[in-house]
C-alpha atoms as a printed R data frame, in Angstrom:
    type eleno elety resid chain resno      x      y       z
1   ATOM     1    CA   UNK     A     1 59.441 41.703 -59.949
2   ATOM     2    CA   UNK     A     2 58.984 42.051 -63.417
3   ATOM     3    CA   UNK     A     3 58.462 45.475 -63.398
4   ATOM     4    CA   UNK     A     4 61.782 45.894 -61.668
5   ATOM     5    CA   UNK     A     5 63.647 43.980 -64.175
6   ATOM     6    CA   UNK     A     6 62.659 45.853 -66.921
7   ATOM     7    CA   UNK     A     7 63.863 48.725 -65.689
8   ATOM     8    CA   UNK     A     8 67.370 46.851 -64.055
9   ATOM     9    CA   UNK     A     9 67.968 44.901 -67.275
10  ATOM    10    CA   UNK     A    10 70.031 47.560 -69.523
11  ATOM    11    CA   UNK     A    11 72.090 48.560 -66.289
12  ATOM    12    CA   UNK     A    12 72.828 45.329 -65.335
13  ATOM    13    CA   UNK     A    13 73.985 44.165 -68.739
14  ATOM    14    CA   UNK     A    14 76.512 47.242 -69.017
15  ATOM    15    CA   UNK     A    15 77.828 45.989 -65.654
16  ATOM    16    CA   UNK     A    16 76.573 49.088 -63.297
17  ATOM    17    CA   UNK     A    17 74.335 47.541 -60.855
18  ATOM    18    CA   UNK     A    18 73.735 44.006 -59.888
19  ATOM    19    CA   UNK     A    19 75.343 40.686 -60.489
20  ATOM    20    CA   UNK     A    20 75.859 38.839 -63.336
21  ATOM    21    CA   UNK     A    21 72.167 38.466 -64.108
22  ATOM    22    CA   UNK     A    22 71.409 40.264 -67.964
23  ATOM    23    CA   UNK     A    23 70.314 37.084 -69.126
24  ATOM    24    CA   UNK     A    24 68.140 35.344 -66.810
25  ATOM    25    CA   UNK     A    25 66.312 39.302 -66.107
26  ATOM    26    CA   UNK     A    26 66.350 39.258 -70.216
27  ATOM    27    CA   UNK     A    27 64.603 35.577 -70.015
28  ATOM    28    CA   UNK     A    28 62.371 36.669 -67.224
29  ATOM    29    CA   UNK     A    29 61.038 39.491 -69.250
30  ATOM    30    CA   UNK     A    30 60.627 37.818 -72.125
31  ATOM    31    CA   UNK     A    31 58.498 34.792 -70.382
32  ATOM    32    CA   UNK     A    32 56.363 37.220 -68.174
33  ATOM    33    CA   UNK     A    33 56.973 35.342 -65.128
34  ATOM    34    CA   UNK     A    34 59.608 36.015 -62.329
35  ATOM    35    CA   UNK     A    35 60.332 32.994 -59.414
36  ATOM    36    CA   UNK     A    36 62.698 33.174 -56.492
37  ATOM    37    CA   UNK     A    37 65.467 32.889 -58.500
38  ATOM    38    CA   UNK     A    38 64.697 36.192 -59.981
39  ATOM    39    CA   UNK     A    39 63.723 37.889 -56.995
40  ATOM    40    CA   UNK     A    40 67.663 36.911 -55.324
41  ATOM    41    CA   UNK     A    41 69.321 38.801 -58.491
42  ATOM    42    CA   UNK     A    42 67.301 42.113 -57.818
43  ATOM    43    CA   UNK     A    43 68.126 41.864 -54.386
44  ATOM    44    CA   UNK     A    44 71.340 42.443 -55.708
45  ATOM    45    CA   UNK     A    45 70.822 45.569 -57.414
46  ATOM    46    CA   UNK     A    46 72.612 47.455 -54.358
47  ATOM    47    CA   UNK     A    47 71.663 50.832 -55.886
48  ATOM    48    CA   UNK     A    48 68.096 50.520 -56.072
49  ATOM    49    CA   UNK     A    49 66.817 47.480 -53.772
50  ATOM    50    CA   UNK     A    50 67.433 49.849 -50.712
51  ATOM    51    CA   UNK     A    51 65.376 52.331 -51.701
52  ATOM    52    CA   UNK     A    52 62.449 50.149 -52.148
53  ATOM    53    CA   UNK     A    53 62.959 48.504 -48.694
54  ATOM    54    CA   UNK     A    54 62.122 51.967 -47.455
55  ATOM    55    CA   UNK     A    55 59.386 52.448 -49.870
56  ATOM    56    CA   UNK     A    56 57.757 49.521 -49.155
57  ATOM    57    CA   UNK     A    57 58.392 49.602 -45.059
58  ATOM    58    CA   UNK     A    58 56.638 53.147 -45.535
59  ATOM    59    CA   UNK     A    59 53.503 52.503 -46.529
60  ATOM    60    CA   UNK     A    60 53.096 48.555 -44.686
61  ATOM    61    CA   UNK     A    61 53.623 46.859 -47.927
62  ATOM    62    CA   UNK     A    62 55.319 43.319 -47.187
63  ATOM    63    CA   UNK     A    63 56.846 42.925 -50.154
64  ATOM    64    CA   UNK     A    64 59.181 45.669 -51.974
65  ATOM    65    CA   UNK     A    65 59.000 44.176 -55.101
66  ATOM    66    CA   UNK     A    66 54.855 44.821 -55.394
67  ATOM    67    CA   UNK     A    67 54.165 46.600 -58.228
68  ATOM    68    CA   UNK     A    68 53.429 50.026 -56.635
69  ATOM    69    CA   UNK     A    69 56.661 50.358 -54.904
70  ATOM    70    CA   UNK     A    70 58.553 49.431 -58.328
71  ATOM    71    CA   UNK     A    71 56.552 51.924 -59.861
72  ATOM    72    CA   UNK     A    72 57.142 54.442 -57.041
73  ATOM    73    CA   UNK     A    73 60.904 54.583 -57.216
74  ATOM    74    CA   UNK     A    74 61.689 54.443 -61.561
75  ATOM    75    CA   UNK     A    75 58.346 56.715 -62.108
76  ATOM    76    CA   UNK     A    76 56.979 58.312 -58.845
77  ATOM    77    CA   UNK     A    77 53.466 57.602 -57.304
78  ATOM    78    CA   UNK     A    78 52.128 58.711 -54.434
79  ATOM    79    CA   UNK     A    79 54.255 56.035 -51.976
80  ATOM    80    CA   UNK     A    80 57.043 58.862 -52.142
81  ATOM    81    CA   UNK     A    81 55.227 61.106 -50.573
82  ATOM    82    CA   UNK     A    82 54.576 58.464 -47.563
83  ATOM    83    CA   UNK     A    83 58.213 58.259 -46.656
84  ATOM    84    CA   UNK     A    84 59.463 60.428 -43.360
85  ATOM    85    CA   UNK     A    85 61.800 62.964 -44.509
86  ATOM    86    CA   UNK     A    86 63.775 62.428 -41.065
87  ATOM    87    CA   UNK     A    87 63.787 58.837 -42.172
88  ATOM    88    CA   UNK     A    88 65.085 59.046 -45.476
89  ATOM    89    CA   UNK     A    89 67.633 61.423 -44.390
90  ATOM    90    CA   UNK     A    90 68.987 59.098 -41.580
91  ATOM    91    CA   UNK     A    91 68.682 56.137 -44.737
92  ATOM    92    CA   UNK     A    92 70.932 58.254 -46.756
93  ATOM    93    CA   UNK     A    93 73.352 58.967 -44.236
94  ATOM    94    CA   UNK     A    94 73.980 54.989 -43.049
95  ATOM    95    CA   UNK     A    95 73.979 54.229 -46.888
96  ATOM    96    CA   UNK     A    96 76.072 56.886 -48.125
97  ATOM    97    CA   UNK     A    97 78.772 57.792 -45.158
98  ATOM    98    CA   UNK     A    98 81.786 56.247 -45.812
99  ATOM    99    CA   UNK     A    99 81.497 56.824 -49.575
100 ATOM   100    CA   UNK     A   100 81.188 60.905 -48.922
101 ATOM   101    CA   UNK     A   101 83.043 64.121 -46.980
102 ATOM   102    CA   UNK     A   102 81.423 65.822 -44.197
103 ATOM   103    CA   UNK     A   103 80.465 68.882 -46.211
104 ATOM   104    CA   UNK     A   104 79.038 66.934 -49.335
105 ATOM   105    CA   UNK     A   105 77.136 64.752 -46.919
106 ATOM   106    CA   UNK     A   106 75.514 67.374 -45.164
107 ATOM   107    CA   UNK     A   107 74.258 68.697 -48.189
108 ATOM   108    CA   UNK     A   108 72.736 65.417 -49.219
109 ATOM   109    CA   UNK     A   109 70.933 64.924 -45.664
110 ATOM   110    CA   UNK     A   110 69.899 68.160 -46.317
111 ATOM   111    CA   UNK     A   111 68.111 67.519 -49.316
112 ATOM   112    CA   UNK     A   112 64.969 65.443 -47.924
113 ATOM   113    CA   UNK     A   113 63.598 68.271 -45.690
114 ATOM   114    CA   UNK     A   114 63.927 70.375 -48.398
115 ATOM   115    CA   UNK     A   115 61.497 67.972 -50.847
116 ATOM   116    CA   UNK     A   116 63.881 64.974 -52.005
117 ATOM   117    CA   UNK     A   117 62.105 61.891 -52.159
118 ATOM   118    CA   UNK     A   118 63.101 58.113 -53.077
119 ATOM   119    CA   UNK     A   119 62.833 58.620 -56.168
120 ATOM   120    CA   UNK     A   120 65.453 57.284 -59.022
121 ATOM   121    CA   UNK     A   121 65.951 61.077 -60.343
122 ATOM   122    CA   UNK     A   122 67.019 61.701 -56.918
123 ATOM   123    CA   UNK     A   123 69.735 58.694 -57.018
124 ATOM   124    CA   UNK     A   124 70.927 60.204 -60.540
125 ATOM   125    CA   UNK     A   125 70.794 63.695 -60.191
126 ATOM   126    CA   UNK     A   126 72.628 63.941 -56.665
127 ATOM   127    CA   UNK     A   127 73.589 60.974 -54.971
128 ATOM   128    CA   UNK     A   128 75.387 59.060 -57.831
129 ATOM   129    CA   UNK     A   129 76.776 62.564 -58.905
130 ATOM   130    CA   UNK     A   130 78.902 62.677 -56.055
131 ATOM   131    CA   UNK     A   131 79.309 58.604 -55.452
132 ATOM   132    CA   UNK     A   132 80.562 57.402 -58.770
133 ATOM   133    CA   UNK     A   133 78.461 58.334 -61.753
134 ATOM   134    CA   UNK     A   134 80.805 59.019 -64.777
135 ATOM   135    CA   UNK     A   135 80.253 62.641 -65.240
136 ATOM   136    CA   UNK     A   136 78.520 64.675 -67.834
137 ATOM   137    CA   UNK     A   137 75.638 65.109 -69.562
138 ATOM   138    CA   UNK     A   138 74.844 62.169 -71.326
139 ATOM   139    CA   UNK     A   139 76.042 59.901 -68.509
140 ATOM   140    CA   UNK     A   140 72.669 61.977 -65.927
141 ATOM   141    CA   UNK     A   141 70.886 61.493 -69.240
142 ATOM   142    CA   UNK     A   142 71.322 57.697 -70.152
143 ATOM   143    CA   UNK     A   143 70.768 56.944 -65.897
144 ATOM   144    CA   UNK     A   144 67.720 58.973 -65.327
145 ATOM   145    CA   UNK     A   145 64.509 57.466 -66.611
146 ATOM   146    CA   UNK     A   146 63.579 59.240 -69.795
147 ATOM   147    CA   UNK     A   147 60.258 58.971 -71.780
148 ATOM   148    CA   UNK     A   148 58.644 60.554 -74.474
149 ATOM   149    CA   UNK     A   149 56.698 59.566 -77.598
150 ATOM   150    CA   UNK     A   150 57.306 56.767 -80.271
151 ATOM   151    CA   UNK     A   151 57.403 58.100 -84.253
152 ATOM   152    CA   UNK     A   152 58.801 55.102 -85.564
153 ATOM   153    CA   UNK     A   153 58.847 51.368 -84.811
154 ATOM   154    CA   UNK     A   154 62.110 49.033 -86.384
155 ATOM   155    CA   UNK     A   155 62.714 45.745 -85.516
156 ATOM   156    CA   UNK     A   156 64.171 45.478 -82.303
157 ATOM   157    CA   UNK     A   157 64.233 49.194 -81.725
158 ATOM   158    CA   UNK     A   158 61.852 52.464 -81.522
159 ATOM   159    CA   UNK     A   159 62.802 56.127 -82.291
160 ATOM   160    CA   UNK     A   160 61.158 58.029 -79.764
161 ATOM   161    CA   UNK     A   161 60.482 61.839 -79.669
162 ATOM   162    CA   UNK     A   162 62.093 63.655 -76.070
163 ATOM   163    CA   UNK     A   163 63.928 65.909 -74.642
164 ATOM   164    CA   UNK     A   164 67.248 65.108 -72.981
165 ATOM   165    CA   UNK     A   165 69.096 66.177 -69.710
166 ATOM   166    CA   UNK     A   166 71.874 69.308 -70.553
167 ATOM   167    CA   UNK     A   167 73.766 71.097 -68.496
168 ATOM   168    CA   UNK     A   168 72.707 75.265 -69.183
169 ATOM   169    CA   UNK     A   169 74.579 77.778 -67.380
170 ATOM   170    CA   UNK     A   170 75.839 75.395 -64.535
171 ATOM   171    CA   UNK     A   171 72.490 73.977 -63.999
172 ATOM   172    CA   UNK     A   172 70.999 70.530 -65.024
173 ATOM   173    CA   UNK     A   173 67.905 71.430 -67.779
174 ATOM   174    CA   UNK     A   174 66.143 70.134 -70.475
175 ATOM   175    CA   UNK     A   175 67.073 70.450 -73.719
176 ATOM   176    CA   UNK     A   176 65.113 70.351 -77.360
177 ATOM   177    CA   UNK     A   177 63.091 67.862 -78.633
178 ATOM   178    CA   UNK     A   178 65.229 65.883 -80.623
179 ATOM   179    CA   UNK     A   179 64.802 61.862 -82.258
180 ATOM   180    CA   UNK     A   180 65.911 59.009 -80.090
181 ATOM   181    CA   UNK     A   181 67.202 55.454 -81.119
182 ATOM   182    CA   UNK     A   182 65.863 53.047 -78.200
183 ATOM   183    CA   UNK     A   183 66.361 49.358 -77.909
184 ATOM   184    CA   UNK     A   184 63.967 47.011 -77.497
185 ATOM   185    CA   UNK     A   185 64.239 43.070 -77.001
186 ATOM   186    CA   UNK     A   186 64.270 41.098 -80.710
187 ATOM   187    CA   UNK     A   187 62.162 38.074 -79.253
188 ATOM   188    CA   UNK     A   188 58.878 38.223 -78.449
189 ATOM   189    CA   UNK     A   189 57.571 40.474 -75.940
190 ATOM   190    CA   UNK     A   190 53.925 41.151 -75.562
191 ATOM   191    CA   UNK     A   191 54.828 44.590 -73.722
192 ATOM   192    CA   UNK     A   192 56.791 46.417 -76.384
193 ATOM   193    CA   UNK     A   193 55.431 43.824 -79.080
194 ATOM   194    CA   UNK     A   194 52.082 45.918 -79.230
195 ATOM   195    CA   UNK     A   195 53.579 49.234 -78.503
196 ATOM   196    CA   UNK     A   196 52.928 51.762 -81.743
197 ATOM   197    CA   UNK     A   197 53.754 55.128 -82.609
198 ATOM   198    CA   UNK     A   198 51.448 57.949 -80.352
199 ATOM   199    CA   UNK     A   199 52.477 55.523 -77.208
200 ATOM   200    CA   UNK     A   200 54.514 57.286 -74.672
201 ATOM   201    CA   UNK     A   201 57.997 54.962 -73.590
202 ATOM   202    CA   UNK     A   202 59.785 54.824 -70.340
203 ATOM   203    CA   UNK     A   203 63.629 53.854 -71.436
204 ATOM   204    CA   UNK     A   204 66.875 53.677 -68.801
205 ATOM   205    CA   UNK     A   205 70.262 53.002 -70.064
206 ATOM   206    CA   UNK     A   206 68.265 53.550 -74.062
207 ATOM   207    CA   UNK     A   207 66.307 50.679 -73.364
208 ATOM   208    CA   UNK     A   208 62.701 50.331 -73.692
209 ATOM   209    CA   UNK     A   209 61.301 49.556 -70.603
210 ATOM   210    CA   UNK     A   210 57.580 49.969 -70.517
211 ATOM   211    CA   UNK     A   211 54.810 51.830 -71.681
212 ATOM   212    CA   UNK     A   212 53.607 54.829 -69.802
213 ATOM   213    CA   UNK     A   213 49.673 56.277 -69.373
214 ATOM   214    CA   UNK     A   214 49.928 59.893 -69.865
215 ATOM   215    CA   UNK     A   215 49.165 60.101 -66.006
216 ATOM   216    CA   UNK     A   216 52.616 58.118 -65.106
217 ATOM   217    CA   UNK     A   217 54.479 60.735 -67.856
218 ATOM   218    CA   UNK     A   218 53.155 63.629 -66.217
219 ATOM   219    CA   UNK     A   219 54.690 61.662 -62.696
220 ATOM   220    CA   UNK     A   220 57.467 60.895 -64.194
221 ATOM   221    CA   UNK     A   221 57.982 64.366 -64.962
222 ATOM   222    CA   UNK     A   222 56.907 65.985 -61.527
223 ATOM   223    CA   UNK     A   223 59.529 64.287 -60.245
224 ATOM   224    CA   UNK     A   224 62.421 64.327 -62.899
225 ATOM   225    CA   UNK     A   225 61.658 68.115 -62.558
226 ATOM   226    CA   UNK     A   226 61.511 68.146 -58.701
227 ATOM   227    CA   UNK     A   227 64.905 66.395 -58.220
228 ATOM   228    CA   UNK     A   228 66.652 68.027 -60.955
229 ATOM   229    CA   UNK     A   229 65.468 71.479 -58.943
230 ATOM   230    CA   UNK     A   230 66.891 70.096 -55.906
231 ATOM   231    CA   UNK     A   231 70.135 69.122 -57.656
232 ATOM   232    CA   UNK     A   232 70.668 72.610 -59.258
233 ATOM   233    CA   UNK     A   233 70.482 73.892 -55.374
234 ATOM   234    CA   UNK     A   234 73.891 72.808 -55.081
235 ATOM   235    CA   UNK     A   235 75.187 71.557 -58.010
């Protein structure tokens, strides 16, 4: 549950997904412990809890909030790759009907044959595009999960090293390597409290989320890369 929170906390705050729950998911992360309470507000997150439902239900896993199946859906693990494609397709269609035409939902049901998976870059990149996602660039930028390195740490905040999401000749892209100002809670948290410069961040929303092994970057970018492909199929 944790996991999930860190990840929900920034969107939840702006008032994007969820209920009104910034402060007990802040309070949560800052105590390292989740209970019941906790796990009712992420059931709330309407945007994401679905997906890990199907996650979860995929691989026999009772519990969608285990670690693995948070980790699956905001980074990418091999879960995804466990999911039916005529499954997820039929999941996106109930979810998504009534909020889409004909023609812009065939393309989306068309989209897990051709290698979508339940991933958040998916979500971002092509589902909220069409369901309510402000539009732009920096609004697919700030929703996907970036990462990249820390140069500089400042109390209550990082500047980390990536690359953000443009949009280059009608197609989503990355752009240069440019500084980043990313938030980070101002009471103690052992998770970003030991985090240094040379360690790679996950951030949503610019907020620091968690620290990544260079095997979940090179995940996280499979998949940004993957879905952002997908997207520029029919964007």
């Amino acid at each position: 549950m944790l996991l999930f929170a860190r990840f929900a906390y920034m969107p939840n705050r702006l008032g994007y997904c969820g209920g009104d729950a910034n402060a007990e998911l802040l309070a949560s992360i800052r105590e390292g412990s989740g209970d019941e309470s906790l796990r009712r507000h992420l059931r709330a997150f309407a945007g994401a809890y679905p997906y890990l439902r199907l996650i979860a239900d995929s691989s026999g896993i009772p519990d969608p909030f285990h670690p693995s199946v948070v980790e699956a859906y905001w980074i990418g693990n091999d879960l995804l790759e466990r999911v039916d494609w005529a499954l997820y397709a039929r999941h996106l269609s109930d979810r998504f009907r009534g909020q889409l035409n004909r023609s812009a939902m065939e393309l989306l049901v068309g989209k897990p044959p051709a290698g979508a998976r339940a991933h958040h870059a998916f979500h971002v990149f092509d589902v909220s595009r069409r369901t309510g996602l402000p539009q732009g660039d920096l609004a697919l930028d700030l929703c996907r999960i970036s990462w990249g390195e820390i140069t500089a740490v400042h109390p209550g905040a990082f500047t980390v090293s990536y690359r953000p999401i443009v949009t280059a000749g009608g197609r989503l892209a990355f752009g240069d390597l440019r500084p980043e100002h990313v938030l980070r809670p101002l009471d103690a948290d052992p998770e970003m409290e030991s985090a240094t410069v040379g360690d790679l961040l996950a951030f949503h929303w610019r907020w620091a989320c968690v620290r990544l092994s260079p095997g979940q970057a090179l995940m996280l970018e499979r998949y940004t890369l993957g879905m952002m492909a997908l997207a520029n199929q029919t964007f």
